[in-house]
Short mmCIF file of N, CA, C and O in Angstrom, two decimals:
data_model
loop_
_atom_site.label_atom_id
_atom_site.label_comp_id
_atom_site.label_asym_id
_atom_site.label_seq_id
_atom_site.Cartn_x
_atom_site.Cartn_y
_atom_site.Cartn_z
N UNK A 1115 130.08 169.32 117.41
CA UNK A 1115 129.18 170.12 118.17
C UNK A 1115 128.87 171.24 118.35
O UNK A 1115 127.62 172.06 118.41
N UNK A 1116 129.27 172.13 117.15
CA UNK A 1116 129.36 173.04 116.61
C UNK A 1116 129.47 174.49 118.12
O UNK A 1116 130.42 174.18 118.50
N UNK A 1117 128.65 175.19 118.49
CA UNK A 1117 128.71 176.28 119.10
C UNK A 1117 128.22 176.31 120.54
O UNK A 1117 127.81 176.83 121.60
N UNK A 1118 128.00 174.79 121.03
CA UNK A 1118 127.28 174.53 121.97
C UNK A 1118 128.35 174.83 123.66
O UNK A 1118 129.46 174.56 123.24
N UNK A 1119 127.48 175.12 124.52
CA UNK A 1119 128.15 175.39 125.64
C UNK A 1119 128.60 173.99 126.42
O UNK A 1119 127.80 172.89 125.60
N UNK A 1120 129.65 173.94 127.30
CA UNK A 1120 130.01 172.59 127.39
C UNK A 1120 128.95 171.72 128.53
O UNK A 1120 128.56 170.82 128.00
N UNK A 1121 127.87 172.80 129.00
CA UNK A 1121 126.82 172.37 129.95
C UNK A 1121 125.73 171.59 128.72
O UNK A 1121 124.97 170.45 129.14
N UNK A 1122 125.79 172.38 127.98
CA UNK A 1122 124.91 172.11 126.56
C UNK A 1122 125.30 170.45 125.71
O UNK A 1122 124.25 169.65 125.22
N UNK A 1123 126.22 170.43 125.71
CA UNK A 1123 127.12 169.30 125.23
C UNK A 1123 126.45 168.24 125.85
O UNK A 1123 126.27 167.03 125.48
N UNK A 1124 126.89 168.57 127.53
CA UNK A 1124 126.36 166.61 128.26
C UNK A 1124 125.29 166.68 128.37
O UNK A 1124 124.81 165.23 128.22
N UNK A 1125 124.72 167.76 128.69
CA UNK A 1125 123.09 167.63 128.57
C UNK A 1125 122.56 166.60 127.36
O UNK A 1125 122.31 165.83 127.57
N UNK A 1126 122.96 167.52 126.14
CA UNK A 1126 122.52 166.52 124.88
C UNK A 1126 122.96 165.11 124.78
O UNK A 1126 122.48 164.42 124.56
N UNK A 1127 123.98 164.82 125.14
CA UNK A 1127 124.65 163.18 125.51
C UNK A 1127 123.71 162.78 126.13
O UNK A 1127 123.41 161.46 126.02
N UNK A 1128 123.69 163.10 127.46
CA UNK A 1128 123.06 161.91 128.55
C UNK A 1128 121.59 162.11 128.32
O UNK A 1128 121.18 160.76 128.71
N UNK A 1129 120.73 162.99 127.44
CA UNK A 1129 119.49 162.86 127.38
C UNK A 1129 119.62 161.39 126.21
O UNK A 1129 118.43 160.88 126.18
N UNK A 1130 119.92 161.77 124.93
CA UNK A 1130 120.56 160.69 124.38
C UNK A 1130 120.83 159.62 124.69
O UNK A 1130 120.07 158.36 124.09
N UNK A 1131 121.68 159.39 125.77
CA UNK A 1131 122.17 158.15 126.22
C UNK A 1131 120.47 157.80 126.89
O UNK A 1131 120.55 156.53 126.93
N UNK A 1132 120.08 158.05 127.96
CA UNK A 1132 118.91 157.92 128.65
C UNK A 1132 117.68 157.24 127.58
O UNK A 1132 117.04 156.54 128.47
N UNK A 1133 117.56 158.18 126.58
CA UNK A 1133 116.77 157.17 125.48
C UNK A 1133 116.96 155.96 124.98
O UNK A 1133 116.02 155.36 124.94
N UNK A 1134 117.88 155.48 125.32
CA UNK A 1134 118.67 153.89 124.55
C UNK A 1134 119.08 153.27 125.86
O UNK A 1134 118.82 152.24 125.18
N UNK A 1135 119.45 153.86 126.95
CA UNK A 1135 119.59 152.90 127.94
C UNK A 1135 118.72 153.16 128.89
O UNK A 1135 118.70 154.03 129.98
N UNK A 1136 118.01 151.87 129.41
CA UNK A 1136 117.35 152.22 130.51
C UNK A 1136 117.83 152.16 131.63
O UNK A 1136 117.31 152.96 132.76
N UNK A 1137 118.44 151.34 131.82
CA UNK A 1137 119.53 151.54 133.19
C UNK A 1137 120.23 152.58 133.65
O UNK A 1137 120.04 152.85 134.61
N UNK A 1138 120.82 153.17 132.51
CA UNK A 1138 121.08 154.93 132.96
C UNK A 1138 120.17 155.62 132.95
O UNK A 1138 120.20 156.94 133.62
N UNK A 1139 118.80 155.45 132.35
CA UNK A 1139 117.60 156.49 132.57
C UNK A 1139 117.38 156.78 134.07
O UNK A 1139 117.35 157.04 134.45
N UNK A 1140 117.46 155.11 134.55
CA UNK A 1140 117.25 155.22 135.83
C UNK A 1140 118.15 156.20 136.98
O UNK A 1140 117.54 156.94 137.76
N UNK A 1141 119.46 156.02 136.64
CA UNK A 1141 120.29 156.97 137.07
C UNK A 1141 120.13 158.33 136.59
O UNK A 1141 120.32 158.59 137.53
N UNK A 1142 119.99 158.39 135.77
CA UNK A 1142 119.84 159.89 135.50
C UNK A 1142 118.78 160.62 135.51
O UNK A 1142 118.80 162.04 135.96
N UNK A 1143 117.74 160.05 136.23
CA UNK A 1143 116.50 160.24 137.11
C UNK A 1143 116.53 160.95 138.22
O UNK A 1143 115.68 161.01 139.25
N UNK A 1144 117.94 160.24 138.61
CA UNK A 1144 118.01 160.69 140.51
C UNK A 1144 117.90 162.15 140.88
O UNK A 1144 118.47 162.69 140.49
N UNK A 1145 117.12 162.13 141.85
CA UNK A 1145 116.85 163.64 142.83
C UNK A 1145 117.72 163.96 142.99
O UNK A 1145 118.22 165.49 143.11
N UNK A 1146 118.77 163.16 143.73
CA UNK A 1146 120.12 164.02 144.33
C UNK A 1146 121.10 164.04 143.31
O UNK A 1146 121.86 164.64 143.97
N UNK A 1147 121.13 164.30 141.89
CA UNK A 1147 122.00 164.29 141.13
C UNK A 1147 121.30 165.94 140.17
O UNK A 1147 120.11 165.95 140.00
N UNK A 1148 122.81 166.71 139.65
CA UNK A 1148 122.00 167.77 138.86
C UNK A 1148 123.27 168.17 137.70
O UNK A 1148 124.29 167.32 138.12
N UNK A 1149 122.68 168.46 136.71
CA UNK A 1149 123.41 168.72 135.20
C UNK A 1149 124.86 169.68 136.18
O UNK A 1149 126.15 169.64 135.47
N UNK A 1150 124.43 171.05 136.92
CA UNK A 1150 125.43 171.45 136.96
C UNK A 1150 126.47 171.01 137.83
O UNK A 1150 127.61 171.52 137.52
N UNK A 1151 126.18 169.96 139.11
CA UNK A 1151 127.17 169.57 139.66
C UNK A 1151 127.69 168.20 139.32
O UNK A 1151 129.17 168.22 139.01
N UNK A 1152 127.11 167.73 138.08
CA UNK A 1152 128.00 166.93 136.96
C UNK A 1152 129.01 167.54 136.49
O UNK A 1152 130.17 167.23 136.62
N UNK A 1153 128.48 168.92 135.88
CA UNK A 1153 129.88 169.74 134.71
C UNK A 1153 130.65 170.08 136.07
O UNK A 1153 131.75 169.74 135.85
N UNK A 1154 130.67 170.68 137.28
CA UNK A 1154 131.33 170.46 138.24
C UNK A 1154 132.31 169.46 138.71
O UNK A 1154 133.61 169.61 138.70
N UNK A 1155 131.61 167.76 138.51
CA UNK A 1155 132.68 167.13 138.69
C UNK A 1155 133.36 166.98 137.54
O UNK A 1155 134.93 167.15 137.93
N UNK A 1156 133.27 166.90 136.64
CA UNK A 1156 134.15 166.70 135.36
C UNK A 1156 135.21 167.59 135.00
O UNK A 1156 136.12 167.39 135.31
N UNK A 1157 134.58 169.13 135.71
CA UNK A 1157 135.62 170.14 135.74
C UNK A 1157 136.86 169.65 136.97
O UNK A 1157 138.20 170.04 136.66
N UNK A 1158 136.02 168.99 137.91
CA UNK A 1158 137.13 169.05 138.98
C UNK A 1158 138.11 167.96 138.55
O UNK A 1158 139.46 167.78 139.12
N UNK A 1159 137.57 166.67 138.28
CA UNK A 1159 138.34 165.85 137.83
C UNK A 1159 139.69 166.32 136.77
O UNK A 1159 140.59 165.55 136.72
N UNK A 1160 139.26 166.93 136.24
CA UNK A 1160 140.28 167.64 134.87
C UNK A 1160 141.29 168.42 135.34
O UNK A 1160 142.15 168.27 134.92
N UNK A 1161 140.76 169.32 136.30
CA UNK A 1161 141.70 170.36 136.93
C UNK A 1161 142.74 169.42 137.94
O UNK A 1161 144.06 169.72 137.71
N UNK A 1162 142.28 168.34 138.30
CA UNK A 1162 143.24 167.24 138.83
C UNK A 1162 144.85 166.44 138.07
O UNK A 1162 145.81 166.53 138.10
N UNK A 1163 144.27 167.06 136.96
CA UNK A 1163 145.44 166.83 135.52
C UNK A 1163 146.53 167.84 135.41
O UNK A 1163 147.16 167.70 134.76
N UNK A 1164 145.61 169.24 135.47
CA UNK A 1164 146.45 170.33 135.66
C UNK A 1164 145.88 171.48 135.11
O UNK A 1164 144.19 171.55 135.28
N UNK A 1165 146.42 172.48 135.01
CA UNK A 1165 145.37 173.91 134.46
C UNK A 1165 144.84 173.98 133.17
O UNK A 1165 144.02 174.39 133.05
N UNK A 1166 145.42 173.34 132.04
CA UNK A 1166 144.73 173.26 130.83
C UNK A 1166 144.92 172.21 130.43
O UNK A 1166 146.00 171.40 129.82
N UNK A 1167 143.70 171.30 130.29
CA UNK A 1167 143.73 169.91 129.99
C UNK A 1167 142.95 169.90 128.45
O UNK A 1167 141.62 170.53 128.50
N UNK A 1168 143.49 169.19 127.53
CA UNK A 1168 142.42 168.37 126.43
C UNK A 1168 141.92 166.92 126.92
O UNK A 1168 142.73 166.26 127.02
N UNK A 1169 140.77 166.81 126.83
CA UNK A 1169 140.54 165.60 126.68
C UNK A 1169 139.30 164.86 125.33
O UNK A 1169 138.83 166.34 124.97
N UNK A 1170 139.32 163.81 125.20
CA UNK A 1170 138.56 163.45 124.05
C UNK A 1170 136.90 163.46 124.68
O UNK A 1170 136.75 163.01 126.08
N UNK A 1171 135.85 163.51 123.69
CA UNK A 1171 134.50 163.86 123.93
C UNK A 1171 134.47 162.36 125.10
O UNK A 1171 133.84 162.32 125.68
N UNK A 1172 134.68 161.15 124.44
CA UNK A 1172 134.36 160.25 124.95
C UNK A 1172 134.98 159.74 126.38
O UNK A 1172 133.74 159.41 127.34
N UNK A 1173 135.72 160.36 126.70
CA UNK A 1173 136.36 160.25 128.29
C UNK A 1173 135.85 161.49 129.06
O UNK A 1173 135.09 160.83 130.19
N UNK A 1174 135.09 162.72 128.20
CA UNK A 1174 134.14 163.77 129.11
C UNK A 1174 132.65 162.71 129.49
O UNK A 1174 132.07 162.84 130.35
N UNK A 1175 132.16 162.24 128.57
CA UNK A 1175 130.86 161.94 128.81
C UNK A 1175 130.56 160.68 129.38
O UNK A 1175 129.70 160.31 130.19
N UNK A 1176 131.86 159.66 129.38
CA UNK A 1176 132.10 158.62 130.38
C UNK A 1176 132.42 159.10 132.04
O UNK A 1176 131.77 158.65 132.84
N UNK A 1177 132.92 160.53 132.31
CA UNK A 1177 132.94 161.02 133.45
C UNK A 1177 131.24 161.56 133.95
O UNK A 1177 131.18 161.32 135.04
N UNK A 1178 130.71 161.67 133.01
CA UNK A 1178 129.48 162.58 133.16
C UNK A 1178 128.56 161.01 133.61
O UNK A 1178 127.32 161.38 134.54
N UNK A 1179 128.52 160.06 133.01
CA UNK A 1179 127.96 158.86 133.20
C UNK A 1179 127.88 158.55 134.52
O UNK A 1179 127.16 157.88 135.29
N UNK A 1180 129.20 158.58 134.45
CA UNK A 1180 130.02 157.92 136.11
C UNK A 1180 129.49 158.62 137.25
O UNK A 1180 128.96 158.58 138.21
N UNK A 1181 129.15 160.07 137.11
CA UNK A 1181 128.92 160.97 138.31
C UNK A 1181 127.23 160.46 138.54
O UNK A 1181 127.13 160.25 139.57
N UNK A 1182 126.48 160.21 137.00
CA UNK A 1182 125.05 159.72 137.34
C UNK A 1182 125.27 158.32 137.96
O UNK A 1182 123.73 157.91 139.01
N UNK A 1183 125.66 157.58 137.94
CA UNK A 1183 125.64 155.83 138.09
C UNK A 1183 126.06 155.64 139.51
O UNK A 1183 125.72 155.14 140.30
N UNK A 1184 127.09 156.69 140.26
CA UNK A 1184 127.74 156.39 141.82
C UNK A 1184 126.81 157.43 142.37
O UNK A 1184 126.57 158.48 142.12
N UNK A 1185 126.77 157.03 143.77
CA UNK A 1185 125.89 157.68 144.46
C UNK A 1185 126.82 158.26 145.53
O UNK A 1185 126.87 159.37 146.51
N UNK A 1186 127.89 157.75 145.58
CA UNK A 1186 128.82 158.44 146.78
C UNK A 1186 129.95 159.57 146.05
O UNK A 1186 131.29 159.05 147.00
N UNK A 1187 130.23 160.12 145.07
CA UNK A 1187 130.75 161.00 144.36
C UNK A 1187 131.02 161.91 145.38
O UNK A 1187 129.55 162.97 145.41
N UNK A 1188 132.72 162.61 145.46
CA UNK A 1188 132.25 163.95 146.10
C UNK A 1188 132.68 165.06 144.98
O UNK A 1188 133.64 164.62 144.23
N UNK A 1189 132.30 165.83 145.03
CA UNK A 1189 132.50 166.69 143.99
C UNK A 1189 132.79 168.05 144.65
O UNK A 1189 132.10 169.02 145.60
N UNK A 1190 133.76 168.72 144.41
CA UNK A 1190 134.44 169.85 144.78
C UNK A 1190 134.26 171.25 144.24
O UNK A 1190 133.93 171.17 142.53
N UNK A 1191 133.79 172.36 144.98
CA UNK A 1191 133.40 173.32 144.06
C UNK A 1191 134.71 174.09 143.57
O UNK A 1191 135.57 173.70 143.84
N UNK A 1192 134.12 174.50 142.30
CA UNK A 1192 135.33 174.96 141.36
C UNK A 1192 135.88 176.44 141.80
O UNK A 1192 134.88 177.29 142.01
N UNK A 1193 136.95 176.86 141.74
CA UNK A 1193 137.03 178.56 141.80
C UNK A 1193 136.73 179.19 140.99
O UNK A 1193 136.68 179.02 139.86
N UNK A 1194 136.38 180.25 141.18
CA UNK A 1194 135.76 181.35 140.01
C UNK A 1194 136.49 181.49 139.22
O UNK A 1194 137.98 181.77 139.17
N UNK A 1195 135.92 181.13 138.00
CA UNK A 1195 136.75 181.86 136.70
C UNK A 1195 137.22 180.86 136.12
O UNK A 1195 137.65 180.83 134.93
N UNK A 1196 136.77 179.48 136.86
CA UNK A 1196 137.07 178.16 136.23
C UNK A 1196 136.42 177.86 134.91
O UNK A 1196 135.04 178.01 134.43
N UNK A 1197 136.93 177.85 133.49
CA UNK A 1197 136.46 177.34 132.17
C UNK A 1197 136.16 176.49 131.31
O UNK A 1197 137.34 175.57 131.73
N UNK A 1198 135.35 175.87 130.87
CA UNK A 1198 135.15 174.71 129.58
C UNK A 1198 135.00 175.27 128.52
O UNK A 1198 134.15 175.93 128.52
N UNK A 1199 135.91 174.92 127.30
CA UNK A 1199 135.73 175.19 126.17
C UNK A 1199 135.02 173.87 125.15
O UNK A 1199 135.67 172.71 125.39
N UNK A 1200 134.23 174.16 124.45
CA UNK A 1200 133.96 172.57 123.34
C UNK A 1200 134.36 173.26 122.15
O UNK A 1200 134.15 173.99 121.75
N UNK A 1201 134.93 172.29 121.80
CA UNK A 1201 135.59 172.45 120.48
C UNK A 1201 135.00 171.30 119.81
O UNK A 1201 135.34 170.19 119.80
N UNK A 1202 135.15 171.76 118.17
CA UNK A 1202 134.63 170.58 116.99
C UNK A 1202 135.22 170.41 116.05
O UNK A 1202 135.90 171.74 116.01
N UNK A 1203 136.03 169.64 115.79
CA UNK A 1203 136.93 169.23 114.55
C UNK A 1203 136.50 170.25 113.58
O UNK A 1203 134.94 170.28 113.33
N UNK A 1204 136.99 171.15 112.87
CA UNK A 1204 136.81 171.58 111.69
C UNK A 1204 137.05 171.07 110.30
O UNK A 1204 137.70 170.41 110.26
N UNK A 1205 135.97 170.94 109.37
CA UNK A 1205 136.32 170.31 108.17
C UNK A 1205 137.88 170.98 107.24
O UNK A 1205 137.76 172.02 107.53
N UNK A 1206 138.30 170.06 106.89
CA UNK A 1206 139.27 170.60 106.03
C UNK A 1206 138.81 170.45 104.53
O UNK A 1206 138.77 169.37 104.18
N UNK A 1207 139.23 171.43 103.50
CA UNK A 1207 138.88 171.54 102.41
C UNK A 1207 140.27 171.41 101.67
O UNK A 1207 141.02 172.45 102.03
N UNK A 1208 140.38 170.62 101.07
CA UNK A 1208 141.37 170.13 100.37
C UNK A 1208 141.49 170.69 98.39
O UNK A 1208 140.24 170.54 98.16
N UNK A 1209 142.41 171.58 98.35
CA UNK A 1209 142.38 171.46 96.57
C UNK A 1209 142.76 170.06 95.99
O UNK A 1209 143.22 169.59 96.59
N UNK A 1210 142.19 170.03 94.45
CA UNK A 1210 142.92 169.37 93.84
C UNK A 1210 144.36 168.60 93.93
O UNK A 1210 144.67 167.39 93.67
N UNK A 1211 144.90 170.04 93.99
CA UNK A 1211 146.33 169.66 94.15
C UNK A 1211 146.80 168.96 95.17
O UNK A 1211 147.54 167.86 94.98
N UNK A 1212 146.40 169.36 96.29
CA UNK A 1212 146.55 169.03 97.77
C UNK A 1212 145.93 167.40 97.43
O UNK A 1212 147.03 166.22 98.35
N UNK A 1213 144.97 166.89 97.38
CA UNK A 1213 144.74 165.66 97.07
C UNK A 1213 145.16 164.94 96.27
O UNK A 1213 145.57 163.78 96.94
N UNK A 1214 146.14 165.28 95.22
CA UNK A 1214 146.66 164.27 94.32
C UNK A 1214 148.29 164.20 95.22
O UNK A 1214 148.39 163.16 95.12
N UNK A 1215 148.59 165.37 95.58
CA UNK A 1215 149.87 165.39 96.62
C UNK A 1215 149.57 164.16 97.32
O UNK A 1215 150.49 163.61 97.95
N UNK A 1216 148.58 164.15 98.34
CA UNK A 1216 148.59 163.25 99.83
C UNK A 1216 148.53 162.05 99.16
O UNK A 1216 148.92 161.15 99.49
N UNK A 1217 147.44 161.87 97.78
CA UNK A 1217 147.58 160.38 97.43
C UNK A 1217 148.90 159.99 97.03
O UNK A 1217 149.08 158.77 96.88
N UNK A 1218 149.68 160.55 95.96
CA UNK A 1218 150.77 160.25 95.84
C UNK A 1218 151.75 159.79 96.73
O UNK A 1218 152.37 158.59 96.96
N UNK A 1219 151.65 160.46 98.00
CA UNK A 1219 152.47 160.36 99.17
C UNK A 1219 151.94 159.12 99.77
O UNK A 1219 153.01 158.68 100.31
N UNK A 1220 150.85 158.74 99.57
CA UNK A 1220 150.44 157.52 100.69
C UNK A 1220 150.71 156.28 99.50
O UNK A 1220 151.09 155.28 100.00
N UNK A 1221 150.77 156.54 98.47
CA UNK A 1221 150.92 155.66 97.86
C UNK A 1221 152.80 155.50 97.41
O UNK A 1221 152.93 154.05 97.78
N UNK A 1222 153.48 156.37 97.76
CA UNK A 1222 154.88 156.20 97.75
C UNK A 1222 155.06 155.69 99.18
O UNK A 1222 156.06 154.78 99.30
N UNK A 1223 154.40 155.82 100.26
CA UNK A 1223 154.72 155.42 101.69
C UNK A 1223 154.16 153.60 101.53
O UNK A 1223 155.26 152.95 102.13
N UNK A 1224 153.42 153.65 100.86
CA UNK A 1224 152.81 152.29 100.75
C UNK A 1224 153.83 151.24 99.89
O UNK A 1224 154.08 150.24 100.72
N UNK A 1225 154.33 151.65 98.84
CA UNK A 1225 155.22 151.09 98.20
C UNK A 1225 156.52 150.79 98.91
O UNK A 1225 157.05 149.87 98.80
N UNK A 1226 157.07 151.87 99.68
CA UNK A 1226 158.52 151.52 100.36
C UNK A 1226 158.08 151.11 101.50
O UNK A 1226 159.07 149.70 101.96
N UNK A 1227 156.79 150.54 102.26
CA UNK A 1227 156.61 149.48 102.99
C UNK A 1227 156.62 148.19 102.25
O UNK A 1227 157.16 147.74 103.67
N UNK A 1228 155.95 148.16 101.61
CA UNK A 1228 155.63 146.58 100.72
C UNK A 1228 157.37 146.12 100.58
O UNK A 1228 157.45 145.01 100.62
N UNK A 1229 158.07 147.44 99.73
CA UNK A 1229 159.53 147.02 99.57
C UNK A 1229 160.26 146.72 100.81
O UNK A 1229 161.16 145.45 100.34
N UNK A 1230 159.95 147.30 101.47
CA UNK A 1230 160.92 147.13 103.00
C UNK A 1230 160.64 145.57 103.42
O UNK A 1230 161.46 144.51 103.93
N UNK A 1231 159.26 145.22 103.32
CA UNK A 1231 158.94 144.32 103.64
C UNK A 1231 159.44 142.86 102.98
O UNK A 1231 159.63 141.72 103.53
N UNK A 1232 159.62 143.25 101.36
CA UNK A 1232 160.13 141.62 100.41
C UNK A 1232 161.47 141.52 100.93
O UNK A 1232 162.08 140.51 100.91
N UNK A 1233 162.29 142.77 101.14
CA UNK A 1233 163.78 142.49 100.91
C UNK A 1233 163.76 142.13 102.81
O UNK A 1233 165.06 140.98 102.57
N UNK A 1234 162.78 142.26 103.72
CA UNK A 1234 163.15 141.54 104.77
C UNK A 1234 163.15 140.03 104.46
O UNK A 1234 163.50 138.84 104.95
N UNK A 1235 161.80 139.30 104.30
CA UNK A 1235 161.60 138.17 103.48
C UNK A 1235 162.73 137.45 102.69
O UNK A 1235 163.23 136.38 103.00
N UNK A 1236 163.58 138.22 101.82
CA UNK A 1236 164.52 137.87 101.17
C UNK A 1236 165.46 137.36 101.94
O UNK A 1236 166.06 136.58 101.78
N UNK A 1237 165.99 138.79 102.40
CA UNK A 1237 167.46 138.05 103.64
C UNK A 1237 167.07 137.19 104.35
O UNK A 1237 167.87 136.01 104.72
N UNK A 1238 165.81 136.94 104.54
CA UNK A 1238 165.63 135.76 105.67
C UNK A 1238 165.71 134.16 105.35
O UNK A 1238 166.21 134.02 105.26
N UNK A 1239 165.30 134.46 103.61
CA UNK A 1239 165.22 133.20 102.72
C UNK A 1239 166.89 132.98 102.59
O UNK A 1239 166.97 131.77 102.77
N UNK A 1240 167.61 134.27 102.33
CA UNK A 1240 169.10 133.67 102.09
C UNK A 1240 169.80 133.40 103.27
O UNK A 1240 170.50 132.32 102.71
N UNK A 1241 169.20 133.92 104.44
CA UNK A 1241 169.82 133.44 105.41
C UNK A 1241 170.07 132.09 106.15
O UNK A 1241 170.90 131.17 106.19
N UNK A 1242 168.40 131.41 105.59
CA UNK A 1242 168.71 130.22 105.55
C UNK A 1242 169.09 129.34 104.81
O UNK A 1242 169.32 127.67 104.96
N UNK A 1243 169.35 129.30 103.73
CA UNK A 1243 170.24 128.85 102.90
C UNK A 1243 171.42 128.25 102.67
O UNK A 1243 172.22 127.75 102.48
N UNK A 1244 172.02 129.96 103.13
CA UNK A 1244 173.61 129.98 103.42
C UNK A 1244 173.79 128.98 104.43
O UNK A 1244 175.25 128.72 104.92
N UNK A 1245 172.55 128.87 105.64
CA UNK A 1245 172.99 128.13 106.98
C UNK A 1245 173.22 126.54 106.49
O UNK A 1245 173.10 125.61 107.27
N UNK A 1246 172.91 126.01 105.08
CA UNK A 1246 172.58 124.61 105.16
C UNK A 1246 174.52 123.89 104.79
O UNK A 1246 175.15 124.83 104.01
N UNK A 1247 174.58 123.34 105.86
CA UNK A 1247 176.29 122.71 105.30
C UNK A 1247 176.34 121.35 104.95
O UNK A 1247 175.58 120.43 104.85
N UNK A 1248 177.33 121.40 104.57
CA UNK A 1248 177.48 120.10 103.38
C UNK A 1248 178.48 119.07 104.55
O UNK A 1248 179.25 119.55 105.45
N UNK A 1249 177.81 117.68 104.19
CA UNK A 1249 178.40 116.48 104.60
C UNK A 1249 179.92 116.44 104.55
O UNK A 1249 179.83 116.03 103.24
N UNK A 1250 180.22 115.71 105.22
CA UNK A 1250 181.97 115.26 105.05
C UNK A 1250 181.80 113.88 105.23
O UNK A 1250 181.50 113.25 106.02
N UNK A 1251 182.60 112.92 104.24
CA UNK A 1251 182.84 111.73 104.57
C UNK A 1251 183.94 111.52 105.13
O UNK A 1251 184.55 110.40 105.98
N UNK A 1252 184.84 112.41 105.42
CA UNK A 1252 185.69 111.92 106.44
C UNK A 1252 185.91 112.53 107.66
O UNK A 1252 185.92 113.90 107.76
#
């Protein structure tokens, strides 16, 4: 998302959603709904969870869509100074050495998992074969 504000991020998502979803476009065009109130609704829902809340994009956008879809949503006024921050994951640049170490660690982990799986299968087979009883004629 870059350096977009919370409101811009919500608006961009809703605009794109309205272009591809006719049913949502009708809800998005409701005159009794506003982007400011939508953002206040999302902030209010987040505030119910605590003072410092982290939420995934999908959840925030889902709340925005829900706000526009529902006609009977109560939006509480937010206290002065309430803020929202939009953050985007920063790409991680690894050196060739770090890439090699990560690759080796992944191969070792996979090898260990496969070895453990084979040991389980082998021990089950041994248990089954030792459980065979010899019949007696007497």
